[in-house]
PDB file of C-alpha atoms and ligand atoms in Angstrom:
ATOM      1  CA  UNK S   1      -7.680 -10.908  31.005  1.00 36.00           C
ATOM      2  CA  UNK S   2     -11.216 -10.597  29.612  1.00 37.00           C
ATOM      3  CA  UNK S   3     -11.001 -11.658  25.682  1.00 37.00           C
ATOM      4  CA  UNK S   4     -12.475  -8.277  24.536  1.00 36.00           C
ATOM      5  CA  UNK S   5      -9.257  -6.835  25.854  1.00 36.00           C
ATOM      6  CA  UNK S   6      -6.832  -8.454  23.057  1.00 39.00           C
ATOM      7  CA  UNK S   7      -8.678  -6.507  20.349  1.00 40.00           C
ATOM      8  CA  UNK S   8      -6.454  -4.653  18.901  1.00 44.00           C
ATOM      9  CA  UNK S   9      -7.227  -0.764  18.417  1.00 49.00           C
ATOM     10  CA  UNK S  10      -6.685   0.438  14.760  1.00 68.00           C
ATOM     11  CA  UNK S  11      -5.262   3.790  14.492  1.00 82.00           C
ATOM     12  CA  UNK S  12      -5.769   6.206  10.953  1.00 90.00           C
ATOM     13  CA  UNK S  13      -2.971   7.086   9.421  1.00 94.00           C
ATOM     14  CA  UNK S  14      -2.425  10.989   9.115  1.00 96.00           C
ATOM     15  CA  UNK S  15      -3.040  12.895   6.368  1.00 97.00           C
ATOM     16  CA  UNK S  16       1.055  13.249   5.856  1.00 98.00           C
ATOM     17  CA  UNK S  17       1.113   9.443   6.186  1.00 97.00           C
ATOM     18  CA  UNK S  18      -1.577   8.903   3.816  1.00 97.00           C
ATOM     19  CA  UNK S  19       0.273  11.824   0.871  1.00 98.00           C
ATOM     20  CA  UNK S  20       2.981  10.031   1.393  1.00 98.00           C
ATOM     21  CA  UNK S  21       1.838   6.519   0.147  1.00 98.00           C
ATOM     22  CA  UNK S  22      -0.296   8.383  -2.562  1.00 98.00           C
ATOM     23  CA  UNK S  23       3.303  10.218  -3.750  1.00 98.00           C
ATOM     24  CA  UNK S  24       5.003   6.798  -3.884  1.00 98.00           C
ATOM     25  CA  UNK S  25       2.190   4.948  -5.305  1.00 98.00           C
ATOM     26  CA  UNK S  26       2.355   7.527  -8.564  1.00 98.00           C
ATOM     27  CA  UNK S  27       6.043   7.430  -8.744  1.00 98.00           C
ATOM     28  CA  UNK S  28       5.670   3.324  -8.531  1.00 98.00           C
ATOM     29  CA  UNK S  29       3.379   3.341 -11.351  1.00 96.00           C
ATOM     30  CA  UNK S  30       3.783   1.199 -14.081  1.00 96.00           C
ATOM     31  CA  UNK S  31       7.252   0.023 -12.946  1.00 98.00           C
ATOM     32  CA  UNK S  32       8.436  -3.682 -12.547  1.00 97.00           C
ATOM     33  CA  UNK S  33       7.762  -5.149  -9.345  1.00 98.00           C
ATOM     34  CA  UNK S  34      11.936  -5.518  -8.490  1.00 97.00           C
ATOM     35  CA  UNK S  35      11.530  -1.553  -9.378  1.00 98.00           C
ATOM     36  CA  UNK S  36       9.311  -0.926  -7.374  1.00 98.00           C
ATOM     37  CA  UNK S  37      11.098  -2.788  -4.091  1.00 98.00           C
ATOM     38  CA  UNK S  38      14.420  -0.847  -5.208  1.00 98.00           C
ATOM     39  CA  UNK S  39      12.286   2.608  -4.505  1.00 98.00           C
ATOM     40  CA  UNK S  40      10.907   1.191  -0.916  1.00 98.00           C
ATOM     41  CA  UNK S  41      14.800   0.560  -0.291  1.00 98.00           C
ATOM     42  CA  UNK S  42      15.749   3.675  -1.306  1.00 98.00           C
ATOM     43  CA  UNK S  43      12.690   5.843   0.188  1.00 98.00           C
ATOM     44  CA  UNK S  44      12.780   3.861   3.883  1.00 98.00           C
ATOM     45  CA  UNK S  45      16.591   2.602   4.109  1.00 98.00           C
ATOM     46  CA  UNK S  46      16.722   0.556   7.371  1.00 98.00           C
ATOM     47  CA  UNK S  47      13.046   1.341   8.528  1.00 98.00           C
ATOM     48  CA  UNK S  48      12.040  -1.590   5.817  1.00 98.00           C
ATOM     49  CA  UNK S  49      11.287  -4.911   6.807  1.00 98.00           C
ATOM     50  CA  UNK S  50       9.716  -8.009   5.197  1.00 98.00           C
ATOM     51  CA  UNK S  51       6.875  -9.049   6.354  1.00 97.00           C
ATOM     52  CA  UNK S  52       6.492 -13.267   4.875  1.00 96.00           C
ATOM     53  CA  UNK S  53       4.127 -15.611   5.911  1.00 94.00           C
ATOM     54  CA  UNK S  54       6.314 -18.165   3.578  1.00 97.00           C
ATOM     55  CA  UNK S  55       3.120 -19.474   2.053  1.00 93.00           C
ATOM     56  CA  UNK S  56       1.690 -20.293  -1.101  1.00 89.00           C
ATOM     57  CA  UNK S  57       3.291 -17.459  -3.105  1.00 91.00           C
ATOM     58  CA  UNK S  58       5.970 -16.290  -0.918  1.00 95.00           C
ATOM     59  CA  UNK S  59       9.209 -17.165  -2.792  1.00 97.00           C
ATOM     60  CA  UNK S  60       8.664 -14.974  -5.446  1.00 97.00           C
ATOM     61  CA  UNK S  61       8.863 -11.945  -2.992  1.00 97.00           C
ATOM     62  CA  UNK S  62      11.633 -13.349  -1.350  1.00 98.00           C
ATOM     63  CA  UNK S  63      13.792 -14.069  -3.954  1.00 98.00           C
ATOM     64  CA  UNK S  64      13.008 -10.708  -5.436  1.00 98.00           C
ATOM     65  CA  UNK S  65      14.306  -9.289  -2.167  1.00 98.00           C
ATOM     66  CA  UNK S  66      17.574 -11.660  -1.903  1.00 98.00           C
ATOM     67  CA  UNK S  67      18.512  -9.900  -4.879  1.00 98.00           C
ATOM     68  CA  UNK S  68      18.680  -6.338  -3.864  1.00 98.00           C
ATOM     69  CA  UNK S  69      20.028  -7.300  -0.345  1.00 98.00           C
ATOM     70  CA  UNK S  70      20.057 -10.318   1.776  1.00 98.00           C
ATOM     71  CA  UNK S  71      20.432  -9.095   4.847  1.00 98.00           C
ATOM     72  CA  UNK S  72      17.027  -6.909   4.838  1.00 98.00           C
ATOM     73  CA  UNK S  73      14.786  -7.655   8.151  1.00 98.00           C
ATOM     74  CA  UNK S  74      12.184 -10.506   7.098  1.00 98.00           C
ATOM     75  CA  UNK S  75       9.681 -11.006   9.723  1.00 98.00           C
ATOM     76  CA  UNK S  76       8.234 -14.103   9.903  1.00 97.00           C
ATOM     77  CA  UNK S  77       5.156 -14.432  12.676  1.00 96.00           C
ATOM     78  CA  UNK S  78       5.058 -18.335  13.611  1.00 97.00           C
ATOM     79  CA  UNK S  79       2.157 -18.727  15.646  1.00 97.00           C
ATOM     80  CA  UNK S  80       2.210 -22.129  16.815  1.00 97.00           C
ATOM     81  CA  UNK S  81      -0.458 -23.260  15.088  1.00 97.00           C
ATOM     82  CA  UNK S  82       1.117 -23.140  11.605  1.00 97.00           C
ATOM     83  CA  UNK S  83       1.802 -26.869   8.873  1.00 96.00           C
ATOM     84  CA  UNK S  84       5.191 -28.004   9.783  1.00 97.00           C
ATOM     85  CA  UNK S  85       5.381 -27.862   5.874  1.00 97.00           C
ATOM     86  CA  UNK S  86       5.398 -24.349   6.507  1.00 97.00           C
ATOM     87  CA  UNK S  87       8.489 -24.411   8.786  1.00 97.00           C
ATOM     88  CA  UNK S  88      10.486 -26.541   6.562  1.00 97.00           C
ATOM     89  CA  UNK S  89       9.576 -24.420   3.624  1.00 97.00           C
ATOM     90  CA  UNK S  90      10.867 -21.788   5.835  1.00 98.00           C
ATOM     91  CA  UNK S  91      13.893 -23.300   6.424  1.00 97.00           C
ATOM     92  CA  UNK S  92      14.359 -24.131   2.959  1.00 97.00           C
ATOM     93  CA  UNK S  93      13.933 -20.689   1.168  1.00 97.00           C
ATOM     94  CA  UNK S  94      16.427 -19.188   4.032  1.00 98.00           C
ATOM     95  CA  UNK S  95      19.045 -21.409   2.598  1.00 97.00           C
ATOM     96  CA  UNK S  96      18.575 -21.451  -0.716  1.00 97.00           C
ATOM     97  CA  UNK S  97      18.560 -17.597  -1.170  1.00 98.00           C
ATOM     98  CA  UNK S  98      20.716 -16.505   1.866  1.00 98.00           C
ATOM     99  CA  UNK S  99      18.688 -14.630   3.469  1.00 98.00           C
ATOM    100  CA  UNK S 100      20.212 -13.525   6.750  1.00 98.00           C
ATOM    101  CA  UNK S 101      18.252 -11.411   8.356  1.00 98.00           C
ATOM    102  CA  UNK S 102      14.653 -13.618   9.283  1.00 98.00           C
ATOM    103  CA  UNK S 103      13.488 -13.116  12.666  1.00 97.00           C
ATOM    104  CA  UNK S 104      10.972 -15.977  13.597  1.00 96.00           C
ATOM    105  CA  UNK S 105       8.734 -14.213  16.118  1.00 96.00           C
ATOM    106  CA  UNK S 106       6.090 -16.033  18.706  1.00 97.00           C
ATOM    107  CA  UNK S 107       3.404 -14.816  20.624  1.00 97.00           C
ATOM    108  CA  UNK S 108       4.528 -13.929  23.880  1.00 96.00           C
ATOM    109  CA  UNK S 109       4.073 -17.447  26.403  1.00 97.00           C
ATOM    110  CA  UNK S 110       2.554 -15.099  29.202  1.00 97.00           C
ATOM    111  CA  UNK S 111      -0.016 -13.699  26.892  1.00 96.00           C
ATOM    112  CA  UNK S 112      -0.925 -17.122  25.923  1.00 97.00           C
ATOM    113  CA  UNK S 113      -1.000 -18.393  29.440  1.00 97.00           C
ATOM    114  CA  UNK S 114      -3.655 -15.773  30.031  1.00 96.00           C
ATOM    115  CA  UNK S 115      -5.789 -16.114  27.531  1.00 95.00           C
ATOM    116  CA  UNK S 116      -5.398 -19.117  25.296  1.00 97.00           C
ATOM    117  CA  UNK S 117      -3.645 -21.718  27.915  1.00 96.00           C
ATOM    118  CA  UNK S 118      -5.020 -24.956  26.044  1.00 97.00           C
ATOM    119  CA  UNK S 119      -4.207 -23.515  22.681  1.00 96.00           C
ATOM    120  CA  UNK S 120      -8.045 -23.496  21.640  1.00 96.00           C
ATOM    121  CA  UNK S 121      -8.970 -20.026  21.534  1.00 96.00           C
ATOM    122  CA  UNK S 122      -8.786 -20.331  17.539  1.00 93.00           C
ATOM    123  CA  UNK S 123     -12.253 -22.362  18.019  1.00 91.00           C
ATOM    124  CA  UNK S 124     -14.153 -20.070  20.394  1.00 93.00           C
ATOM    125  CA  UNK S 125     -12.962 -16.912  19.233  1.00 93.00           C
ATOM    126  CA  UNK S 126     -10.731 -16.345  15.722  1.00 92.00           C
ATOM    127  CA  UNK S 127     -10.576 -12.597  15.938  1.00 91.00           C
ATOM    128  CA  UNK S 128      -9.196 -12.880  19.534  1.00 94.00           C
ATOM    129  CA  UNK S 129      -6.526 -15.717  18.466  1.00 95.00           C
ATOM    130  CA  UNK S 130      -5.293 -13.745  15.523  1.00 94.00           C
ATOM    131  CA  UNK S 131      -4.984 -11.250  17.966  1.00 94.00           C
ATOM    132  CA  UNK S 132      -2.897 -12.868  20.577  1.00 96.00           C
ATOM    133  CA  UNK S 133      -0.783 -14.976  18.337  1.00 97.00           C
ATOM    134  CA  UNK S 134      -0.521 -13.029  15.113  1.00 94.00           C
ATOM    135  CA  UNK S 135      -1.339  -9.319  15.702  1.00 93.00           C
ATOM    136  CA  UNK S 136       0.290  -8.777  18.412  1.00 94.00           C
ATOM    137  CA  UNK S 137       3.797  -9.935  17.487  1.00 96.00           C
ATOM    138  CA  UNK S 138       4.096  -8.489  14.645  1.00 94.00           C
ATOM    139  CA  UNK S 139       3.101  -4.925  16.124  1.00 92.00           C
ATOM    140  CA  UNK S 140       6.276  -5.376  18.520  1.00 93.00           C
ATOM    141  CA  UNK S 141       8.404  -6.897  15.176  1.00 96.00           C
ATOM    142  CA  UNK S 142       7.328  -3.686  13.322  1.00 96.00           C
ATOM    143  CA  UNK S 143       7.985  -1.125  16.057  1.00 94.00           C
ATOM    144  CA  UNK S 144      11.448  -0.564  14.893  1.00 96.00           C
ATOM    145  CA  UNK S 145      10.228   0.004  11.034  1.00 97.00           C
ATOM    146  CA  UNK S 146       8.534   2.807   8.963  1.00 97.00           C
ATOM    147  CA  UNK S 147       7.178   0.662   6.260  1.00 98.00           C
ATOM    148  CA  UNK S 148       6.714  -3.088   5.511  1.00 97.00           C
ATOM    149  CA  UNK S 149       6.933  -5.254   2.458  1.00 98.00           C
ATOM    150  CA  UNK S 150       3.697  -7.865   2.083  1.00 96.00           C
ATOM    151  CA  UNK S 151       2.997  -9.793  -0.586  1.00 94.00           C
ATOM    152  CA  UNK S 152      -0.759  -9.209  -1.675  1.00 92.00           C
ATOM    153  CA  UNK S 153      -2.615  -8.969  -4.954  1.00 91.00           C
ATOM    154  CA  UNK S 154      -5.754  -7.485  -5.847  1.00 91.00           C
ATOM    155  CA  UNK S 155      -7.088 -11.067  -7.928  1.00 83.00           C
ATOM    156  CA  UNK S 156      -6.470 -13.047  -4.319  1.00 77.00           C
ATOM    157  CA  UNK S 157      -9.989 -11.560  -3.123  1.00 72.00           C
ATOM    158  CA  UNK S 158     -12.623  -9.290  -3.965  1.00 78.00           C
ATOM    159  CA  UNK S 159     -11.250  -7.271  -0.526  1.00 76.00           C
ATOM    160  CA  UNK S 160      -7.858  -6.803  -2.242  1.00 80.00           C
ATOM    161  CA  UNK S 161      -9.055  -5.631  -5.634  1.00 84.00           C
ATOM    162  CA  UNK S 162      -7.779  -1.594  -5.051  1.00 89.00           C
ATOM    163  CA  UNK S 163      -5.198  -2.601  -3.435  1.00 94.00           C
ATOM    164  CA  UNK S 164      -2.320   0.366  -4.146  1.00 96.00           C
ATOM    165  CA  UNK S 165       1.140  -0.362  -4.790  1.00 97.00           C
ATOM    166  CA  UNK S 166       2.067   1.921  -1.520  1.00 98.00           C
ATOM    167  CA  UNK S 167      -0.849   2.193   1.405  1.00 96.00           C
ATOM    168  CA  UNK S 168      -0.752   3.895   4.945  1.00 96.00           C
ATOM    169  CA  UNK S 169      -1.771   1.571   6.757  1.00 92.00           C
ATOM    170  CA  UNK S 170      -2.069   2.350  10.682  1.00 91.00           C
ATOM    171  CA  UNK S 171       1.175   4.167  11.796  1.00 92.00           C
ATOM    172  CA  UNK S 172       3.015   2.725   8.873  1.00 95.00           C
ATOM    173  CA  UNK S 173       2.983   2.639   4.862  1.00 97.00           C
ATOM    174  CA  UNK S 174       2.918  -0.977   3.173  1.00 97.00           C
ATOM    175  CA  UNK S 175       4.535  -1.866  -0.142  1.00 98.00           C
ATOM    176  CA  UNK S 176       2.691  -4.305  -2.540  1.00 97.00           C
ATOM    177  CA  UNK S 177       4.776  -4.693  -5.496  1.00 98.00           C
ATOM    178  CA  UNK S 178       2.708  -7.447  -6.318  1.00 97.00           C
ATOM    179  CA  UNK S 179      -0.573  -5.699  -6.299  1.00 96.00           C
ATOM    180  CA  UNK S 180      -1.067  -6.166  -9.715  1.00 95.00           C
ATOM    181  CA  UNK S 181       0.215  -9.328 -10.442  1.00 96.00           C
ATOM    182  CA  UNK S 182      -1.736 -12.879 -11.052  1.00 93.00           C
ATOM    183  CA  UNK S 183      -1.247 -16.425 -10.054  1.00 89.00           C
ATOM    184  CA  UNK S 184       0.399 -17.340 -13.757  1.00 94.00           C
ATOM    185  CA  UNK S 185       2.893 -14.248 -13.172  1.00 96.00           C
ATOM    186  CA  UNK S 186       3.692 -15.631  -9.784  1.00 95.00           C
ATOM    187  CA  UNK S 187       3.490 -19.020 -11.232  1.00 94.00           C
ATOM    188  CA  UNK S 188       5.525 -18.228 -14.445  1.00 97.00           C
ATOM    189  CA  UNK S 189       8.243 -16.111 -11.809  1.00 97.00           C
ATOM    190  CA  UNK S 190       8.815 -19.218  -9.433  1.00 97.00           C
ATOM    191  CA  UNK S 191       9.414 -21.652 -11.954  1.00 97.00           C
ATOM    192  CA  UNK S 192      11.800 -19.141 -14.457  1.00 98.00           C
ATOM    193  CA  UNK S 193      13.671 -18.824 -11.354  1.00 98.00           C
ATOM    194  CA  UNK S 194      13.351 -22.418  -9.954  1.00 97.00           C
ATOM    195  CA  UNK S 195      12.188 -21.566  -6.821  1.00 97.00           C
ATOM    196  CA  UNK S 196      10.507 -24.503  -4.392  1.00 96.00           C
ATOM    197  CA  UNK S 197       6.894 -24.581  -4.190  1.00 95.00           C
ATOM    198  CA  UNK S 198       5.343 -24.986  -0.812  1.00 96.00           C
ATOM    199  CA  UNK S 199       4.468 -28.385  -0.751  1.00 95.00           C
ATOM    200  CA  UNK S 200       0.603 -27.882   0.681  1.00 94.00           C
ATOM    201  CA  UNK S 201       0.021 -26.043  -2.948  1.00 93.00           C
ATOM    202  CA  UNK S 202       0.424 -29.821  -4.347  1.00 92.00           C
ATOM    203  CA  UNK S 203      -2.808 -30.744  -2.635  1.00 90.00           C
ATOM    204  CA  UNK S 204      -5.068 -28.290  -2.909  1.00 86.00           C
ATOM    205  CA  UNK S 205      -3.751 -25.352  -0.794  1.00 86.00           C
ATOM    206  CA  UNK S 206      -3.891 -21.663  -2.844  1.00 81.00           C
ATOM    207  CA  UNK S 207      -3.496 -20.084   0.375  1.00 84.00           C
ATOM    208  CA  UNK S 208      -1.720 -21.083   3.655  1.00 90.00           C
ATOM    209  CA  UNK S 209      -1.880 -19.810   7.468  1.00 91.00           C
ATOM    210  CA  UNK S 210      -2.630 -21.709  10.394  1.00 95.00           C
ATOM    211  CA  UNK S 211      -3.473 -25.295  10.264  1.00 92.00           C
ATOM    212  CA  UNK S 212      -6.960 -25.032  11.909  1.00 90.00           C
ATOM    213  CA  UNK S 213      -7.939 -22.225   9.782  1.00 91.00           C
ATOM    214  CA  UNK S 214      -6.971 -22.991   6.259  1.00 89.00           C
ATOM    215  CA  UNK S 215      -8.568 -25.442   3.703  1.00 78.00           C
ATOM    216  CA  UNK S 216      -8.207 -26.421   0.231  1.00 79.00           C
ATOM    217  CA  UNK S 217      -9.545 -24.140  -2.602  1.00 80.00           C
ATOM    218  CA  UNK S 218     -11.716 -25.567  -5.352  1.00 74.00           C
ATOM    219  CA  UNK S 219     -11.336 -23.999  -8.832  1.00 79.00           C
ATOM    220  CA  UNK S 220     -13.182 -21.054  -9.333  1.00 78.00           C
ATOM    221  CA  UNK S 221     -13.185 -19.934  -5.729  1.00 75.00           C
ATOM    222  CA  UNK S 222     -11.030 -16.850  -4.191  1.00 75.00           C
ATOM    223  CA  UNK S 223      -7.604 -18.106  -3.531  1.00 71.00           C
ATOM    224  CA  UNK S 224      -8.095 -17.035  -0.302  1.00 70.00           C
ATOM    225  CA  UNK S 225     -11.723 -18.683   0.025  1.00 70.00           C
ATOM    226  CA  UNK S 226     -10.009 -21.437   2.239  1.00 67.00           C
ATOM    227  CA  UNK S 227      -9.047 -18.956   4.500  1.00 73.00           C
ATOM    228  CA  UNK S 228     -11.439 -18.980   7.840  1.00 65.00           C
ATOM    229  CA  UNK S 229     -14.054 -21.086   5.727  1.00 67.00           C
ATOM    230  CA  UNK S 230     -17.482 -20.728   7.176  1.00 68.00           C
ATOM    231  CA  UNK S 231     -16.726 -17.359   8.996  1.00 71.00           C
ATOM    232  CA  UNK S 232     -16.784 -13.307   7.961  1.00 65.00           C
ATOM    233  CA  UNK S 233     -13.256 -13.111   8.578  1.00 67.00           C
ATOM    234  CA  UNK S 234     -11.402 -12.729   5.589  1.00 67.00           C
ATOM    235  CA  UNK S 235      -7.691 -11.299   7.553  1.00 63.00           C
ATOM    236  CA  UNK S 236      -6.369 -12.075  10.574  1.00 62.00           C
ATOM    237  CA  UNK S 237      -6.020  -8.197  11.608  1.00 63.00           C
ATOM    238  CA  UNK S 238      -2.571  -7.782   9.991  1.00 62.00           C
ATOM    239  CA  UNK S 239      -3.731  -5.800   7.645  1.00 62.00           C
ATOM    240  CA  UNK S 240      -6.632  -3.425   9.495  1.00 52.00           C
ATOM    241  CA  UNK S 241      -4.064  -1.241  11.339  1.00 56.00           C
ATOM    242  CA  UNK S 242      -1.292  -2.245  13.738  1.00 53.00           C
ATOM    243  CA  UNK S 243      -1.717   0.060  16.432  1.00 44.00           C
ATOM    244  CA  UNK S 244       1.622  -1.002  18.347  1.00 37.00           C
ATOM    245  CA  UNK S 245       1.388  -1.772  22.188  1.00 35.00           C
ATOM    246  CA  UNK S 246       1.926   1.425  23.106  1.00 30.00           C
ATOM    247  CA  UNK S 247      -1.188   2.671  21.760  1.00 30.00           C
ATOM    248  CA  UNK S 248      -3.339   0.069  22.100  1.00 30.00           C
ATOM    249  CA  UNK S 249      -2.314  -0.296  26.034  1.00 27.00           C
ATOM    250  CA  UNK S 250      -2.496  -4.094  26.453  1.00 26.00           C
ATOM    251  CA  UNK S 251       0.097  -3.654  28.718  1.00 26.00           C
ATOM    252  CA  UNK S 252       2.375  -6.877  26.603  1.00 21.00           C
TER     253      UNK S 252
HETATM  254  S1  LIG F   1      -5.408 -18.166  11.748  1.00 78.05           S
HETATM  255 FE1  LIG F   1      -6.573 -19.436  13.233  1.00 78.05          FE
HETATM  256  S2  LIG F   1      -5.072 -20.499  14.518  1.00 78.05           S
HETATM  257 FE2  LIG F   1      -3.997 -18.873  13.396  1.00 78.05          FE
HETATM  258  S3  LIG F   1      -3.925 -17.194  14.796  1.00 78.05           S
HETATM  259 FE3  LIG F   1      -5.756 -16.877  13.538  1.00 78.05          FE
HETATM  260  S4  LIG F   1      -7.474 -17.933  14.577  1.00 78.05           S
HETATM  261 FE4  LIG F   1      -5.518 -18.589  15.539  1.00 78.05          FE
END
């Protein structure tokens, strides 16, 4: 399969979509983040998930979630190129909060075969190997689900900065509940709560994906500055529109 065939097609969100997110988004202002979850619960019952990359900041999210219900679906996309910190930081947030509900999804092993069989696409192409191992496994994860949970802030880059508290966002509405919050809050949240810190946030890291495509920050840059250093990319295609596989027709 040619490599301009993984590009996954972005699809608007209608116009009832996109009232929608705007009618949440004023209801959701000015409440507490934890508020602002319990009104995605409420709103989109059991077509919420969580979607975590259990980075950098991710505990806070997580344990907000734990409290209102344990067993809601977190999606986690593991791409096989990710720090094994990563995974045991993974593992360790599961336990400690109880979350029992985290589906650990992979890119599909034929779709890699095809088109990234020595597991170096990443350096010819990034869009392409976001595609394959990120994009496209989290459109079949989210097939089942109206709306999704992420865990962005408008400070994290100047791309975020109007970020709303509810989006539509392809077929689908996102929740932020963190839009507005900064590193101290997250900061200030973990340790009141005495939640683990990824370990890679020790040395450097202010924001954490794959291993070939993340690098320390230095003070002063965008948190996410470390994030596909060198290149125009600033998201993996998460966050431009998940078409879903029926729309896109990639056949997967
Ligand atoms: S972040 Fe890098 S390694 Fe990970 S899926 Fe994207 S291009 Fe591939």
């Amino acid at each position: 399969m040619a490599l301009d065939a993984l590009d996954i097609s972005t699809i608007a969100p209608t116009e009832a979509l996109k009232s929608e997110a705007r009618a949440l988004s004023e209801r959701a202002e000015g409440l507490a983040a934890g508020d602002i979850l319990k009104l995605a619960f409420e709103h989109f019952g059991t077509g919420l998930a969580l979607v975590s990359s259990f980075g950098a900041d991710s505990a806070v999210l997580l344990h907000m979630v734990s409290e209102i219900d344990k067993t809601l679906p977190v999606v986690f996309i593991d791409t096989g190129k990710l720090f094994g910190e990563t995974l045991r930081h993974r593992d360790a947030l599961v336990e400690r909060l109880g979350l029992t509900n985290v589906r650990s999804v992979k890119p599909q092993p034929k779709r890699l075969e095809e088109v990234d069989p020595d597991g170096t696409l990443w350096f010819r192409n990034t869009d392409a190997c976001c595609g394959v191992r990120k994009v496209e496994p989290l459109s079949f994860a989210l097939s089942e689900f109206d709306a999704w949970i992420t865990g962005r802030k408008r400070h994290q880059a100047v791309t975020r900065a109007n970020l709303a508290l509810f989006e539509a966002d392809g077929e689908k509405i996102k929740v932020n509940p963190l839009a507005g919050w900064t590193s101290r809050d997250v900061e200030a949240y973990r340790l009141a709560h005495d939640l683990p810190a990824h370990p890679l946030v020790a040395e450097g890291y202010k924001s954490i994906g794959c291993m070939p495509c993340t690098d320390r920050v230095a003070d002063g840059e965008d948190e996410r500055a470390g994030r596909w250093r060198g290149q125009a990319k600033t998201e993996c295609g998460i966050h431009l529109g998940l078409a879903g596989r029926e729309a896109n027709g990639s056949g997967i």
